[in-house]
Every structure is written in structure tokens, then in C-alpha cells.
mmCIF file of C-alpha atoms in Angstrom:
data_model
loop_
_atom_site.group_PDB
_atom_site.id
_atom_site.type_symbol
_atom_site.label_atom_id
_atom_site.label_comp_id
_atom_site.label_asym_id
_atom_site.label_seq_id
_atom_site.Cartn_x
_atom_site.Cartn_y
_atom_site.Cartn_z
ATOM 1 C CA GLN A 27 79.656 -57.257 4.606
ATOM 2 C CA VAL A 28 77.412 -56.837 7.240
ATOM 3 C CA GLN A 29 74.854 -60.003 7.179
ATOM 4 C CA LEU A 30 71.811 -60.339 9.578
ATOM 5 C CA GLN A 31 69.507 -63.590 9.649
ATOM 6 C CA GLU A 32 66.186 -64.531 11.719
ATOM 7 C CA SER A 33 65.644 -67.836 12.595
ATOM 8 C CA GLY A 34 63.075 -69.079 14.530
ATOM 9 C CA PRO A 35 59.806 -71.392 14.115
ATOM 10 C CA GLY A 36 57.044 -69.784 11.640
ATOM 11 C CA LEU A 37 54.351 -71.163 13.710
ATOM 12 C CA VAL A 38 53.056 -70.300 17.122
ATOM 13 C CA LYS A 39 50.024 -71.347 18.742
ATOM 14 C CA PRO A 40 48.044 -68.557 20.427
ATOM 15 C CA SER A 41 48.850 -67.742 23.968
ATOM 16 C CA GLY A 42 52.320 -68.970 23.522
ATOM 17 C CA THR A 43 55.830 -67.578 23.298
ATOM 18 C CA LEU A 44 57.208 -65.938 19.603
ATOM 19 C CA SER A 45 61.087 -67.026 19.898
ATOM 20 C CA LEU A 46 63.645 -65.668 17.366
ATOM 21 C CA THR A 47 67.083 -65.338 17.202
ATOM 22 C CA CYS A 48 68.917 -62.450 14.913
ATOM 23 C CA GLY A 49 72.793 -64.224 13.822
ATOM 24 C CA VAL A 50 75.087 -61.427 12.887
ATOM 25 C CA SER A 51 78.016 -61.286 10.686
ATOM 26 C CA GLY A 52 80.412 -58.796 9.682
ATOM 27 C CA ASP A 53 80.571 -56.950 12.406
ATOM 28 C CA SER A 54 80.712 -57.684 16.144
ATOM 29 C CA ILE A 55 77.560 -57.528 18.473
ATOM 30 C CA SER A 56 79.631 -55.816 21.031
ATOM 31 C CA SER A 57 80.410 -52.828 18.763
ATOM 32 C CA SER A 58 78.853 -49.461 19.960
ATOM 33 C CA ARG A 59 75.639 -49.804 18.162
ATOM 34 C CA TRP A 60 72.178 -50.444 19.078
ATOM 35 C CA TRP A 61 70.198 -53.807 17.575
ATOM 36 C CA SER A 62 66.898 -53.604 16.765
ATOM 37 C CA TRP A 63 63.550 -55.565 15.926
ATOM 38 C CA VAL A 64 61.031 -54.242 13.571
ATOM 39 C CA ARG A 65 57.449 -55.984 12.655
ATOM 40 C CA GLN A 66 55.612 -55.448 9.543
ATOM 41 C CA PRO A 67 52.063 -57.380 9.324
ATOM 42 C CA PRO A 68 50.645 -58.825 6.313
ATOM 43 C CA GLY A 69 49.625 -55.961 4.165
ATOM 44 C CA LYS A 70 50.379 -53.533 6.689
ATOM 45 C CA GLY A 71 52.907 -51.203 7.404
ATOM 46 C CA LEU A 72 56.272 -50.896 9.996
ATOM 47 C CA GLU A 73 56.247 -51.213 13.591
ATOM 48 C CA TRP A 74 58.786 -50.430 16.037
ATOM 49 C CA ILE A 75 59.633 -53.180 18.629
ATOM 50 C CA GLY A 76 62.488 -52.507 20.639
ATOM 51 C CA GLU A 77 66.252 -52.617 20.675
ATOM 52 C CA ILE A 78 69.329 -53.717 22.548
ATOM 53 C CA TYR A 79 72.938 -52.314 23.353
ATOM 54 C CA HIS A 80 75.846 -55.097 23.586
ATOM 55 C CA SER A 81 75.631 -54.016 27.933
ATOM 56 C CA GLY A 82 72.054 -55.477 27.793
ATOM 57 C CA ASN A 83 70.685 -52.327 28.145
ATOM 58 C CA THR A 84 67.014 -52.061 26.470
ATOM 59 C CA ASN A 85 64.081 -49.819 25.128
ATOM 60 C CA TYR A 86 61.153 -50.991 24.482
ATOM 61 C CA ASN A 87 57.631 -50.429 22.381
ATOM 62 C CA PRO A 88 55.139 -49.747 25.162
ATOM 63 C CA SER A 89 52.785 -51.268 23.574
ATOM 64 C CA LEU A 90 54.602 -54.453 23.751
ATOM 65 C CA LYS A 91 56.876 -54.144 26.973
ATOM 66 C CA SER A 92 54.585 -56.295 29.418
ATOM 67 C CA ARG A 93 55.540 -59.283 26.901
ATOM 68 C CA LEU A 94 58.653 -58.660 25.347
ATOM 69 C CA THR A 95 62.081 -59.495 26.079
ATOM 70 C CA ILE A 96 65.013 -58.781 23.883
ATOM 71 C CA SER A 97 68.575 -59.886 24.918
ATOM 72 C CA VAL A 98 71.914 -60.557 23.855
ATOM 73 C CA ASP A 99 74.583 -63.785 23.433
ATOM 74 C CA LYS A 100 77.701 -61.996 23.006
ATOM 75 C CA SER A 101 79.599 -65.382 22.672
ATOM 76 C CA LYS A 102 77.359 -66.249 19.781
ATOM 77 C CA ASN A 103 77.412 -63.254 18.219
ATOM 78 C CA GLN A 104 73.509 -62.833 18.179
ATOM 79 C CA PHE A 105 70.437 -61.287 19.732
ATOM 80 C CA SER A 106 66.784 -62.198 20.607
ATOM 81 C CA LEU A 107 63.501 -61.524 21.196
ATOM 82 C CA LYS A 108 60.742 -63.449 22.867
ATOM 83 C CA LEU A 109 57.194 -62.142 23.391
ATOM 84 C CA SER A 110 54.803 -63.852 25.568
ATOM 85 C CA SER A 111 51.073 -64.528 25.254
ATOM 86 C CA VAL A 112 50.700 -64.241 21.508
ATOM 87 C CA THR A 113 47.486 -63.361 19.673
ATOM 88 C CA ALA A 114 46.635 -63.244 15.942
ATOM 89 C CA ALA A 115 47.610 -59.615 16.267
ATOM 90 C CA ASP A 116 51.323 -60.256 16.382
ATOM 91 C CA THR A 117 51.385 -62.612 12.907
ATOM 92 C CA ALA A 118 53.784 -60.521 11.310
ATOM 93 C CA VAL A 119 57.132 -60.358 9.119
ATOM 94 C CA TYR A 120 59.583 -59.754 11.689
ATOM 95 C CA TYR A 121 63.145 -57.986 11.111
ATOM 96 C CA CYS A 122 66.165 -57.673 12.550
ATOM 97 C CA ALA A 123 68.404 -54.617 12.232
ATOM 98 C CA ARG A 124 71.494 -52.517 12.831
ATOM 99 C CA ASP A 125 71.053 -49.320 14.162
ATOM 100 C CA LEU A 126 73.944 -46.218 13.833
ATOM 101 C CA LEU A 127 72.810 -43.673 15.985
ATOM 102 C CA PHE A 128 69.304 -42.792 15.394
ATOM 103 C CA TYR A 129 68.518 -44.976 11.624
ATOM 104 C CA SER A 130 68.762 -48.820 10.618
ATOM 105 C CA ASP A 131 71.810 -49.325 8.167
ATOM 106 C CA TYR A 132 71.459 -52.887 7.663
ATOM 107 C CA TRP A 133 68.398 -55.276 7.801
ATOM 108 C CA GLY A 134 67.587 -58.831 8.100
ATOM 109 C CA GLN A 135 65.922 -60.883 5.424
ATOM 110 C CA GLY A 136 62.782 -61.010 7.421
ATOM 111 C CA THR A 137 60.887 -64.229 8.426
ATOM 112 C CA LEU A 138 56.921 -64.667 8.641
ATOM 113 C CA VAL A 139 55.747 -65.658 12.483
ATOM 114 C CA THR A 140 52.074 -66.645 11.973
ATOM 115 C CA VAL A 141 50.231 -66.980 14.863
ATOM 116 C CA SER A 142 47.223 -70.166 15.130
ATOM 117 C CA SER A 143 46.097 -73.046 16.555
ATOM 118 C CA GLN B 924 52.455 -42.916 20.306
ATOM 119 C CA SER B 925 50.358 -42.495 16.904
ATOM 120 C CA ALA B 926 52.332 -43.542 13.440
ATOM 121 C CA LEU B 927 53.300 -40.242 11.285
ATOM 122 C CA THR B 928 50.847 -39.562 8.965
ATOM 123 C CA GLN B 929 51.960 -40.291 4.806
ATOM 124 C CA PRO B 930 50.171 -40.059 1.518
ATOM 125 C CA ALA B 931 48.746 -43.085 0.533
ATOM 126 C CA SER B 932 50.177 -43.274 -2.970
ATOM 127 C CA VAL B 933 51.977 -40.840 -5.081
ATOM 128 C CA SER B 934 52.607 -41.482 -8.844
ATOM 129 C CA GLY B 935 54.544 -39.726 -11.361
ATOM 130 C CA SER B 936 55.672 -40.008 -15.300
ATOM 131 C CA PRO B 937 59.260 -41.379 -15.888
ATOM 132 C CA GLY B 938 61.341 -38.528 -15.436
ATOM 133 C CA GLN B 939 59.469 -36.412 -13.085
ATOM 134 C CA SER B 940 60.195 -35.371 -9.665
ATOM 135 C CA ILE B 941 57.479 -36.349 -6.655
ATOM 136 C CA THR B 942 57.933 -35.919 -3.514
ATOM 137 C CA ILE B 943 56.503 -37.411 -0.181
ATOM 138 C CA SER B 944 55.734 -35.872 3.267
ATOM 139 C CA CYS B 945 55.622 -37.236 6.475
ATOM 140 C CA THR B 946 53.847 -35.410 9.357
ATOM 141 C CA GLY B 947 54.214 -35.812 13.083
ATOM 142 C CA THR B 948 54.261 -33.219 16.070
ATOM 143 C CA SER B 949 57.005 -31.583 18.228
ATOM 144 C CA SER B 950 57.490 -34.505 20.254
ATOM 145 C CA ASP B 951 59.342 -36.694 17.385
ATOM 146 C CA VAL B 952 60.019 -34.722 13.802
ATOM 147 C CA GLY B 953 59.497 -30.974 14.905
ATOM 148 C CA ASN B 954 61.973 -31.298 17.603
ATOM 149 C CA TYR B 955 64.435 -33.459 16.185
ATOM 150 C CA ASN B 956 66.747 -33.985 13.157
ATOM 151 C CA TYR B 957 66.405 -38.037 13.172
ATOM 152 C CA VAL B 958 64.309 -38.511 10.405
ATOM 153 C CA SER B 959 65.122 -41.286 7.988
ATOM 154 C CA TRP B 960 63.564 -42.998 4.861
ATOM 155 C CA TYR B 961 63.493 -46.611 3.880
ATOM 156 C CA GLN B 962 62.266 -48.010 0.770
ATOM 157 C CA GLN B 963 60.885 -51.093 0.101
ATOM 158 C CA ARG B 964 59.987 -53.672 -2.493
ATOM 159 C CA PRO B 965 57.548 -56.589 -2.581
ATOM 160 C CA GLY B 966 58.673 -59.437 -0.455
ATOM 161 C CA LYS B 967 62.004 -57.164 1.044
ATOM 162 C CA ALA B 968 63.585 -55.951 3.471
ATOM 163 C CA PRO B 969 63.382 -51.816 3.949
ATOM 164 C CA LYS B 970 66.394 -50.447 2.698
ATOM 165 C CA LEU B 971 67.708 -46.906 4.255
ATOM 166 C CA MET B 972 67.823 -43.886 1.449
ATOM 167 C CA ILE B 973 67.924 -41.075 4.232
ATOM 168 C CA TYR B 974 69.027 -40.716 7.335
ATOM 169 C CA ASP B 975 69.365 -37.641 9.600
ATOM 170 C CA VAL B 976 66.439 -35.663 7.489
ATOM 171 C CA SER B 977 68.783 -35.236 4.748
ATOM 172 C CA LYS B 978 72.128 -37.207 4.366
ATOM 173 C CA ARG B 979 72.277 -39.891 1.997
ATOM 174 C CA PRO B 980 74.045 -43.353 2.808
ATOM 175 C CA SER B 981 77.323 -43.761 0.021
ATOM 176 C CA GLY B 982 76.731 -45.021 -3.093
ATOM 177 C CA LEU B 983 72.798 -44.137 -3.230
ATOM 178 C CA SER B 984 71.803 -42.100 -6.094
ATOM 179 C CA ASN B 985 71.624 -38.372 -5.426
ATOM 180 C CA ARG B 986 68.653 -38.524 -7.025
ATOM 181 C CA PHE B 987 67.032 -38.884 -3.375
ATOM 182 C CA SER B 988 66.827 -36.107 -1.601
ATOM 183 C CA GLY B 989 65.433 -35.392 2.022
ATOM 184 C CA SER B 990 64.248 -32.045 4.135
ATOM 185 C CA LYS B 991 62.123 -30.743 6.728
ATOM 186 C CA SER B 992 60.074 -27.969 7.534
ATOM 187 C CA ASP B 993 58.449 -27.577 11.037
ATOM 188 C CA ASN B 994 56.780 -31.035 11.907
ATOM 189 C CA THR B 995 56.850 -32.512 8.263
ATOM 190 C CA ALA B 996 59.663 -34.084 6.850
ATOM 191 C CA SER B 997 59.704 -34.822 2.739
ATOM 192 C CA LEU B 998 61.307 -37.345 0.583
ATOM 193 C CA THR B 999 61.954 -36.304 -2.767
ATOM 194 C CA ILE B 1000 62.699 -38.511 -5.889
ATOM 195 C CA SER B 1001 63.908 -36.494 -8.771
ATOM 196 C CA GLY B 1002 64.057 -37.967 -12.484
ATOM 197 C CA LEU B 1003 61.655 -40.536 -11.461
ATOM 198 C CA GLN B 1004 62.634 -44.003 -12.544
ATOM 199 C CA ALA B 1005 60.796 -47.866 -13.158
ATOM 200 C CA GLU B 1006 62.795 -49.139 -10.340
ATOM 201 C CA ASP B 1007 62.120 -46.261 -7.569
ATOM 202 C CA GLU B 1008 58.448 -47.998 -7.482
ATOM 203 C CA ALA B 1009 57.885 -49.111 -4.411
ATOM 204 C CA ASP B 1010 56.800 -48.718 -0.593
ATOM 205 C CA TYR B 1011 58.239 -45.777 1.261
ATOM 206 C CA TYR B 1012 58.360 -45.310 5.230
ATOM 207 C CA CYS B 1013 59.594 -42.178 7.030
ATOM 208 C CA CYS B 1014 60.666 -42.925 10.659
ATOM 209 C CA SER B 1015 61.906 -40.372 13.322
ATOM 210 C CA TYR B 1016 63.222 -40.473 16.482
ATOM 211 C CA THR B 1017 60.488 -39.088 19.539
ATOM 212 C CA SER B 1018 60.842 -38.224 22.867
ATOM 213 C CA THR B 1019 58.046 -40.690 24.036
ATOM 214 C CA SER B 1020 58.702 -43.832 25.535
ATOM 215 C CA THR B 1021 58.397 -45.465 22.255
ATOM 216 C CA ARG B 1022 61.609 -43.914 21.156
ATOM 217 C CA TYR B 1023 60.950 -44.531 17.176
ATOM 218 C CA VAL B 1024 57.937 -44.255 15.027
ATOM 219 C CA PHE B 1025 57.797 -45.397 11.438
ATOM 220 C CA GLY B 1026 55.374 -43.343 8.905
ATOM 221 C CA THR B 1027 51.930 -44.984 7.420
ATOM 222 C CA GLY B 1028 53.852 -45.917 4.283
ATOM 223 C CA THR B 1029 53.687 -44.787 0.753
ATOM 224 C CA LYS B 1030 52.860 -46.306 -2.093
ATOM 225 C CA VAL B 1031 55.024 -44.951 -5.525
ATOM 226 C CA THR B 1032 53.561 -45.925 -8.536
ATOM 227 C CA VAL B 1033 55.714 -44.838 -11.817
ATOM 228 C CA LEU B 1034 52.736 -44.683 -14.581
#
């Protein structure tokens, strides 16, 4: 069974960098899939953040692109997200997911990241 | 890239059928058969319900079905059950640089 698990600090200071990792089990990060990040501000809808292929190819949401880095660590079977210069608007539950072509079939449970001093 | 438009809420009685619409543009829903639907219960991660407009993941109830006409995709839940009460989001591939866009979300209430 494929499982994804987000991990990282739950509190980040304004202007700091939000860093999260998604550990994958039951599938290889090197398989022919894209791996993505999606976020959801409290009480609001879903927003697509970006995705990465095991080769390192990435696609980013243009609204976040200047602050965003998604990377993959094949040795640890995980991928990561870094979002710099965060503000309160970046407070959200962050989900990682496995993508099959054009949809996400497995999702992590999500992790709440709060941006506050 | 604006979010796809969904009704804020839809309700129905047990056993009834309801349909949730998802309206986009020719850059997304209208030009690609890559619309997916997700169910999200409170405090839980989204769950894939429909992909490629009308395909169901293995093991999912056939009470859930999807379709598309022009720039609008739809999710129909037939034989509504109390367990169907949740938020539902559509998502489409888009030719814009955003690549994927979600809908605004619809809260389904079982009366």
C-alpha cells in the first residue's frame, strides 16, 4: 500500500523559509510518476503548488515560483518543498501526493504550517 | 489562472441524486479530458473519486459518476447516503503555466 507522510516545522516566522519533506513508502520515488504538493489555507479551498519528477524536472505554480523550490532525494525515497519569504498568507495545511498522469491517487495526511512571530 | 467555478453548496435527501458542476474555460476543462474530482471530509486529506472526466478508481462505489460538456464538468452522486456528506473539489489540467487548477469547492449536505 502506498503511503505518504509530510514532516517539518509547524511554525515558521514571517520572512523565513517553510521547509517540508514527504516520505514515500510502498512505491519508489524513481518510478514513472510525478510527485506533487498542494496546500489549503484554513477554511479555504485547495491550491496546486507544484510537482517534481524523479529526474528533477519540476513544474511550479507561477504565483509561487519565485519563492519555491521542490527537490527529490532518491536515496531516502522522499521529496521536499521549500518556500521562502513566507507571510501569514502562506499559513495552510500542506499535502504531498502521488500523481498518475493527470490526477493524484495517493495523498499524505497533511501538515499544518502556521506563519507567525 | 482563476479557480474553476463550483456551487458553494448542494444538498439532497438520502436516496436522491445530486449533481455538482465545475465550470472552467477552453484553456482547461473545455479542451482536456483531464478533470478529476476529490472528496474531502473534515480534517482529512482529499480522496480521489473520479479521474479523466468519468473514470472511477478501483473499488469506488458506482454511485459516483462524472461527465463533461463544453467547459463544464459534472459529478453526480446517486442514491445519496449520509457518508457522502463532505466537501468536493474538481481539478483540471490547464494549458496555462499553472498546469493544474482546482475548483472552488462544494459542500454536500445530506438532509
